[in-house]
Short mmCIF file of C-alpha atoms in Angstrom, two decimals:
data_model
loop_
_atom_site.label_atom_id
_atom_site.label_comp_id
_atom_site.label_asym_id
_atom_site.label_seq_id
_atom_site.Cartn_x
_atom_site.Cartn_y
_atom_site.Cartn_z
CA ILE A 55 -0.03 -0.08 0.02
CA LEU A 56 2.27 2.62 1.23
CA PHE A 57 5.04 1.79 -1.55
CA GLY A 58 3.23 0.20 -4.39
CA GLU A 59 4.45 -2.54 -6.63
CA GLU A 60 6.83 -2.97 -9.58
CA GLY A 61 5.74 -1.59 -12.86
CA GLU A 62 6.98 1.00 -15.08
CA MET A 63 6.03 4.48 -16.49
CA VAL A 64 4.32 4.82 -19.70
CA ARG A 65 4.02 7.84 -22.14
CA TYR A 66 1.69 8.16 -24.71
CA ARG A 67 0.00 11.38 -26.47
CA SER A 68 -3.46 12.07 -26.05
CA ARG A 69 -6.04 12.97 -29.02
CA TYR A 70 -5.31 16.73 -27.93
CA GLY A 71 -1.83 16.21 -28.61
CA HIS A 72 -0.64 16.64 -24.79
CA VAL A 73 1.83 14.18 -23.61
CA ARG A 74 0.23 12.18 -20.42
CA GLU A 75 2.11 9.40 -18.51
CA TYR A 76 0.82 7.02 -15.74
CA PHE A 77 2.28 3.98 -13.82
CA SER A 78 1.51 0.52 -15.23
CA GLY A 79 1.19 -1.11 -11.47
CA TYR A 80 0.03 0.27 -8.60
CA GLU A 81 2.22 3.30 -7.67
CA GLY A 82 1.62 3.33 -3.82
CA VAL A 83 1.11 6.05 -1.48
CA ILE A 84 4.45 7.21 -0.66
CA PRO A 85 5.81 7.18 -4.48
CA ARG A 86 2.59 9.36 -5.26
CA MET A 87 3.10 11.73 -3.29
CA GLU A 88 6.83 12.51 -3.79
CA ARG A 89 5.77 12.73 -7.52
CA LEU A 90 2.90 15.11 -6.89
CA TYR A 91 5.07 17.16 -4.44
CA ARG A 92 7.61 17.29 -7.12
CA ASP A 93 5.82 18.08 -10.17
CA THR A 94 3.01 20.53 -8.85
CA GLU A 95 3.37 24.25 -9.59
CA SER A 96 0.50 24.92 -6.53
CA GLU A 97 2.47 26.67 -3.42
CA HIS A 98 -1.29 25.27 -1.62
CA SER A 99 -0.86 21.86 -2.69
CA ARG A 100 2.88 21.64 -1.94
CA ALA A 101 2.30 23.03 1.68
CA ASN A 102 -0.48 20.72 1.96
CA ILE A 103 1.56 17.61 0.87
CA GLU A 104 4.48 18.62 3.62
CA ARG A 105 2.12 18.39 6.23
CA TYR A 106 2.84 14.51 5.67
CA MET A 107 6.45 15.04 5.53
CA VAL A 108 9.30 15.21 8.12
CA SER A 109 12.70 16.02 8.13
CA ARG A 110 15.52 13.64 9.46
CA VAL A 111 19.31 13.80 9.74
CA CYS A 112 21.14 11.61 7.30
CA PRO A 113 22.78 9.06 9.45
CA VAL A 114 25.62 8.66 6.69
CA CYS A 115 26.89 12.01 6.49
CA GLU A 116 25.02 13.35 9.72
CA GLY A 117 23.54 16.37 7.88
CA ARG A 118 27.04 17.32 6.83
CA ARG A 119 25.87 16.82 3.07
CA LEU A 120 29.33 16.13 1.36
CA LYS A 121 31.23 12.97 1.29
CA PRO A 122 34.31 12.08 3.90
CA GLU A 123 36.93 13.14 0.68
CA SER A 124 35.34 16.66 0.86
CA LEU A 125 35.34 17.16 4.36
CA ALA A 126 39.03 16.06 4.65
CA VAL A 127 39.99 19.00 2.61
CA THR A 128 40.69 21.87 5.53
CA VAL A 129 41.92 25.31 5.60
CA GLY A 130 43.18 26.62 8.91
CA GLY A 131 42.23 23.31 10.50
CA SER A 132 38.77 23.61 9.81
CA ASN A 133 36.70 22.14 6.82
CA ILE A 134 33.35 23.75 4.69
CA VAL A 135 30.82 22.63 7.35
CA GLU A 136 32.59 23.23 10.42
CA VAL A 137 33.29 27.14 8.83
CA SER A 138 29.79 27.01 7.96
CA SER A 139 28.47 26.04 11.32
CA MET A 140 30.28 29.35 12.97
CA SER A 141 28.53 32.63 13.86
CA VAL A 142 28.95 35.51 11.88
CA THR A 143 31.22 37.10 14.20
CA GLN A 144 33.14 33.46 14.53
CA SER A 145 33.53 33.28 10.47
CA LEU A 146 35.18 37.08 10.33
CA GLU A 147 37.75 36.23 12.98
CA TRP A 148 38.36 32.85 11.03
CA VAL A 149 38.89 35.01 8.09
CA ALA A 150 40.98 37.84 9.38
CA GLY A 151 42.76 34.97 11.09
CA LEU A 152 43.88 33.55 7.31
CA GLY A 153 45.05 36.97 5.77
CA GLY A 154 46.51 38.31 8.90
CA GLY A 155 50.33 38.49 10.10
CA GLU A 156 50.38 34.91 11.49
CA THR A 157 48.58 33.38 8.20
CA ILE A 158 49.40 29.93 7.72
CA LEU A 159 48.90 30.62 4.11
CA SER A 160 51.94 30.75 1.78
CA GLU A 161 53.46 33.81 -0.50
CA ARG A 162 51.68 32.00 -3.63
CA GLU A 163 48.66 30.79 -1.92
CA GLN A 164 47.99 34.92 -0.35
CA ILE A 165 48.04 35.95 -3.43
CA ILE A 166 45.72 33.67 -4.73
CA ALA A 167 43.32 34.03 -2.00
CA HIS A 168 43.38 37.86 -1.40
CA GLU A 169 40.55 38.72 -3.39
CA VAL A 170 38.11 35.60 -2.12
CA LEU A 171 39.10 36.40 1.38
CA LYS A 172 38.25 40.25 0.85
CA GLU A 173 34.84 39.45 -1.03
CA ILE A 174 33.84 36.94 1.97
CA GLN A 175 34.74 39.80 4.91
CA SER A 176 32.66 42.06 2.63
CA ARG A 177 29.83 40.25 3.09
CA LEU A 178 30.10 39.01 6.47
CA GLY A 179 30.80 42.69 7.26
CA PHE A 180 27.39 43.61 5.90
CA LEU A 181 25.80 40.67 7.66
CA LYS A 182 27.40 42.33 11.36
CA ASP A 183 26.28 45.85 10.39
CA VAL A 184 22.91 44.97 9.95
CA GLY A 185 22.66 42.92 13.43
CA LEU A 186 22.99 39.48 12.26
CA ASP A 187 26.27 38.41 13.64
CA TYR A 188 25.12 36.02 16.21
CA ILE A 189 23.31 33.83 13.25
CA THR A 190 25.36 30.75 11.51
CA ILE A 191 25.84 30.84 7.91
CA ASP A 192 24.67 27.49 7.35
CA ARG A 193 21.22 28.24 9.43
CA PRO A 194 18.33 27.21 6.93
CA SER A 195 16.07 30.38 5.45
CA ALA A 196 12.82 28.46 6.87
CA THR A 197 14.06 29.56 10.25
CA LEU A 198 14.99 33.00 9.98
CA SER A 199 12.34 35.52 11.38
CA GLY A 200 10.64 38.22 9.70
CA GLY A 201 13.24 40.76 10.58
CA GLU A 202 15.86 38.74 9.96
CA ALA A 203 15.02 37.83 6.56
CA GLN A 204 14.34 41.47 5.66
CA ARG A 205 17.49 42.75 7.36
CA ILE A 206 19.47 39.81 4.95
CA ARG A 207 17.74 41.22 1.77
CA LEU A 208 18.75 44.68 3.10
CA ALA A 209 22.76 43.66 3.55
CA THR A 210 22.47 42.27 -0.01
CA GLN A 211 21.49 45.37 -1.82
CA ILE A 212 24.19 47.18 -0.30
CA GLY A 213 26.57 44.60 -1.04
CA SER A 214 25.54 45.06 -4.86
CA GLY A 215 26.51 48.87 -4.44
CA LEU A 216 24.17 49.72 -6.78
CA MET A 217 22.95 53.58 -7.21
CA GLY A 218 20.27 55.78 -8.19
CA VAL A 219 17.92 53.08 -7.57
CA LEU A 220 14.42 53.80 -5.66
CA TYR A 221 14.12 51.21 -3.07
CA ILE A 222 10.39 50.97 -1.99
CA CYS A 223 9.71 49.09 1.72
CA ASP A 224 6.25 48.05 2.55
CA GLU A 225 6.05 48.46 6.56
CA PRO A 226 9.51 46.72 7.39
CA THR A 227 9.56 47.10 11.08
CA VAL A 228 6.46 44.94 11.51
CA GLY A 229 7.97 42.09 13.53
CA LEU A 230 11.04 44.12 14.69
CA HIS A 231 11.60 44.78 18.43
CA PRO A 232 12.13 48.31 19.03
CA ALA A 233 16.12 47.79 19.72
CA ASP A 234 16.49 46.59 16.21
CA ASP A 235 14.59 49.69 14.62
CA PHE A 236 18.33 51.39 14.76
CA ARG A 237 19.91 48.72 12.95
CA LEU A 238 17.16 48.53 10.18
CA ILE A 239 17.03 52.49 10.35
CA GLY A 240 21.10 52.46 9.84
CA THR A 241 21.26 50.05 7.19
CA LEU A 242 18.55 52.53 5.08
CA LYS A 243 20.22 55.30 5.64
CA ARG A 244 23.39 53.17 4.15
CA LEU A 245 21.80 52.58 1.17
CA ARG A 246 20.49 56.31 1.06
CA ASP A 247 24.19 57.32 1.12
CA LEU A 248 25.05 55.18 -1.79
CA GLY A 249 23.15 57.81 -3.89
CA ASN A 250 19.55 55.53 -4.13
CA THR A 251 16.03 57.05 -2.90
CA ILE A 252 14.34 55.02 0.13
CA LEU A 253 10.89 55.29 -0.18
CA VAL A 254 8.92 53.61 3.40
CA VAL A 255 5.37 52.78 4.26
CA GLU A 256 5.65 53.31 7.41
CA HIS A 257 4.34 54.10 10.72
CA ASP A 258 6.51 53.61 12.99
CA GLU A 259 7.50 56.28 15.61
CA ALA A 260 11.38 55.42 15.01
CA MET A 261 11.11 55.54 11.35
CA MET A 262 9.13 58.74 11.13
CA ARG A 263 11.98 60.73 13.12
CA ALA A 264 14.71 59.48 10.96
CA ALA A 265 12.91 60.43 7.89
CA ASP A 266 14.63 63.30 5.84
CA HIS A 267 10.78 64.07 4.52
CA ILE A 268 7.29 62.84 5.83
CA ILE A 269 4.02 62.41 3.52
CA ASP A 270 1.64 62.13 5.88
CA MET A 271 -1.82 60.75 4.59
CA GLY A 272 -5.57 60.65 5.97
CA PRO A 273 -6.99 62.31 7.61
CA GLY A 274 -8.89 59.14 8.28
CA ALA A 275 -9.16 55.71 6.95
CA GLY A 276 -11.76 54.11 3.85
CA GLU A 277 -13.63 57.00 2.28
CA HIS A 278 -12.33 59.63 5.16
CA GLY A 279 -9.03 59.20 3.96
CA GLY A 280 -7.39 59.63 0.37
CA TRP A 281 -6.24 63.47 1.30
CA ILE A 282 -2.52 64.76 2.01
CA VAL A 283 -2.86 66.12 5.10
CA ALA A 284 0.61 67.01 5.84
CA THR A 285 4.41 67.21 4.18
CA GLY A 286 7.62 68.04 5.13
CA THR A 287 10.06 67.53 8.11
CA LEU A 288 9.32 65.97 11.25
CA ALA A 289 8.49 69.44 13.01
CA ASP A 290 6.03 70.37 10.02
CA ILE A 291 4.18 67.25 10.99
CA ALA A 292 4.14 67.38 14.71
CA ASN A 293 3.02 71.26 13.96
CA SER A 294 0.14 70.49 11.82
CA LYS A 295 -3.29 70.58 13.67
CA GLU A 296 -5.15 68.33 10.71
CA SER A 297 -2.66 65.58 11.49
CA ILE A 298 -3.41 62.70 13.98
CA THR A 299 0.05 61.60 13.43
CA GLY A 300 1.46 64.66 14.38
CA GLN A 301 -0.59 65.21 17.02
CA TYR A 302 0.68 61.71 18.54
CA LEU A 303 4.14 62.75 17.78
CA SER A 304 4.14 66.11 19.23
CA GLY A 305 2.33 64.86 22.60
CA VAL A 306 -0.68 66.20 22.11
CA LYS A 307 -2.41 63.00 21.86
CA GLN A 308 -1.75 59.97 23.58
CA ILE A 309 -2.53 56.28 24.69
CA PRO A 310 -3.15 56.12 28.41
CA LEU A 311 -1.79 53.07 29.96
CA PRO A 312 -4.65 51.02 32.09
CA ALA A 313 -5.31 51.77 35.71
CA LYS A 314 -5.22 48.35 36.75
CA ARG A 315 -4.67 44.86 35.49
CA ARG A 316 -6.87 41.78 35.22
CA PRO A 317 -5.94 39.29 37.76
CA GLY A 318 -6.72 36.25 35.04
CA SER A 319 -8.45 32.69 36.04
CA GLY A 320 -5.23 31.66 38.40
CA GLU A 321 -4.23 28.92 36.22
CA GLU A 322 -1.45 28.41 33.65
CA ILE A 323 -0.24 26.51 30.35
CA VAL A 324 3.62 25.33 31.34
CA ILE A 325 5.71 24.32 28.51
CA LYS A 326 8.17 22.26 29.85
CA GLY A 327 12.06 21.63 27.75
CA ALA A 328 11.25 24.03 24.59
CA ARG A 329 14.50 23.22 22.76
CA GLN A 330 13.56 23.91 19.10
CA ASN A 331 15.82 25.77 17.12
CA ASN A 332 17.63 28.32 18.94
CA LEU A 333 15.58 27.78 22.54
CA LYS A 334 17.96 26.75 24.98
CA ASN A 335 15.66 23.86 26.98
CA ILE A 336 13.34 26.45 28.57
CA ASP A 337 10.35 26.18 30.70
CA VAL A 338 7.76 28.26 30.28
CA SER A 339 4.61 29.33 32.23
CA ILE A 340 1.74 31.48 30.44
CA PRO A 341 -0.83 32.77 32.84
CA LEU A 342 -4.40 31.94 31.66
CA GLY A 343 -7.64 34.83 31.22
CA LYS A 344 -4.85 37.77 31.01
CA PHE A 345 -3.43 39.70 27.91
CA VAL A 346 -0.34 37.83 27.62
CA CYS A 347 2.23 39.55 25.50
CA ILE A 348 5.65 37.40 24.02
CA THR A 349 8.16 40.11 23.58
CA GLY A 350 12.11 40.22 22.89
CA VAL A 351 14.46 41.51 19.87
CA SER A 352 14.38 39.96 16.47
CA GLY A 353 15.41 36.17 15.86
CA SER A 354 15.31 35.69 20.22
CA GLY A 355 12.95 32.65 19.56
CA LYS A 356 9.45 34.13 20.14
CA SER A 357 7.52 32.47 17.25
CA THR A 358 9.37 29.30 17.77
CA LEU A 359 8.01 28.83 20.93
CA ILE A 360 4.33 30.07 20.41
CA ASP A 361 3.51 29.08 16.52
CA GLU A 362 6.29 26.16 16.56
CA ILE A 363 5.63 24.61 19.62
CA MET A 364 3.02 25.51 21.67
CA TYR A 365 0.47 26.06 19.01
CA LYS A 366 0.96 23.12 16.76
CA LYS A 367 1.40 20.91 19.79
CA LEU A 368 -2.15 21.77 21.03
CA ALA A 369 -3.77 21.46 17.55
CA GLN A 370 -2.35 17.75 17.31
CA LEU A 371 -4.38 17.61 20.76
CA PHE A 372 -7.37 19.68 19.67
CA TYR A 373 -7.52 18.83 16.17
CA ARG A 374 -5.54 15.88 15.48
CA SER A 375 -3.34 18.00 13.30
CA ARG A 376 -0.67 16.27 11.39
CA GLU A 377 1.69 19.32 11.34
CA LYS A 378 5.12 18.43 13.38
CA ALA A 379 5.73 20.25 16.49
CA GLY A 380 8.81 21.71 17.60
CA ASP A 381 10.60 19.77 19.92
CA CYS A 382 9.42 19.99 23.63
CA ASP A 383 9.27 17.44 26.72
CA ASP A 384 5.39 18.31 27.50
CA ILE A 385 2.79 20.89 28.03
CA ILE A 386 1.08 21.23 31.20
CA GLY A 387 -2.39 22.43 31.86
CA VAL A 388 -3.89 21.87 28.35
CA GLU A 389 -7.42 21.13 30.33
CA TYR A 390 -8.16 24.52 31.53
CA ILE A 391 -8.56 25.71 27.77
CA ASP A 392 -11.52 24.25 25.05
CA LYS A 393 -9.71 24.75 22.04
CA VAL A 394 -6.52 26.83 20.66
CA VAL A 395 -7.14 29.28 17.20
CA ASN A 396 -3.99 30.82 15.07
CA ILE A 397 -4.87 34.38 14.20
CA ASP A 398 -1.88 34.65 11.47
CA GLN A 399 -1.39 37.39 8.49
CA SER A 400 -2.18 34.71 5.78
CA PRO A 401 -4.84 35.71 3.32
CA ILE A 402 -8.60 34.83 4.04
CA GLY A 403 -10.16 32.56 1.93
CA ARG A 404 -9.29 30.28 -0.20
CA THR A 405 -10.90 31.75 -3.67
CA PRO A 406 -11.25 34.98 -5.44
CA ARG A 407 -14.42 35.50 -4.64
CA SER A 408 -13.85 35.37 -0.86
CA ASN A 409 -14.15 38.79 1.01
CA PRO A 410 -14.69 39.84 4.90
CA ALA A 411 -18.51 39.11 4.35
CA THR A 412 -18.12 35.34 3.66
CA TYR A 413 -15.12 34.75 5.51
CA THR A 414 -16.75 36.22 8.93
CA GLY A 415 -20.04 34.48 7.97
CA THR A 416 -22.02 37.96 7.97
CA PHE A 417 -24.57 36.74 5.30
CA THR A 418 -24.70 33.28 7.01
CA PRO A 419 -28.07 32.55 7.97
#
């Protein structure tokens, strides 16, 4: 049933001229799923098949993806896998050691490696400048947070050295911790200083205060918007009485803090031994019946803890989900909740006819 039976793929041409193929025997569940995953062009179909797939480390190469002969080649006592497993900072130190005064390279090897080492140092330096000095070079892109992926794209643009380009960024600070804002702003300013124009659609205060010119649209949303309320420097926006943005920037309007906090239900959910990605086998207690915020700098493990471990684990318990959850020992206190709902930023609906009314059930009797 799983792997099918012996047979062969038969190719034929249909009456419409299309080349088709079929398996002469029973294909089997696993070969069929692998074929569909390989041939489909639909991201939705691919994501659906991935629910039944699990990534495992190869027992032969132990995840190194290279033959022993390739791993036997070392530079400075380290092979390519060992260098790739270093952080950006450690890699920079390794490269600097090869080109420094106490280099192990011969004079001829230094001449050959000079341009290569210079290029490596330059690209690693871009990653360090955007605050990604802690990540390892071989880290899978799927495990990067939104802020990390965005800063890698920006580092790539800095490395390209292009001039006279108009860069458009749509809310680049979404998902970024305030501590990471200055790195992002510094990167954008560096792109600007190369002779480019940076156009940012944003409502983050730090980004607005760093901008050379601001265009404030409004005054409201929907049919109440669509007008240019104010333009100019930060001071111009703050002095505009018609600008709601300016009123908050100047301090005329403020968001008050709540006078008291909810006591909650007294119960809690405890995640024991969370160790997926960069989590260090931690125990986390989350009180129930409260407004709980999980915060931290970009890449600190917030999404891994909540989305990859807690949500997927609870979805398995409540809805028999087949998605593989992140590694943890146990989740205690599940009996205190009835269901779990993940409200993310994925598109609503699955057809072009989907809209807020159909999604929320407004017209459903």
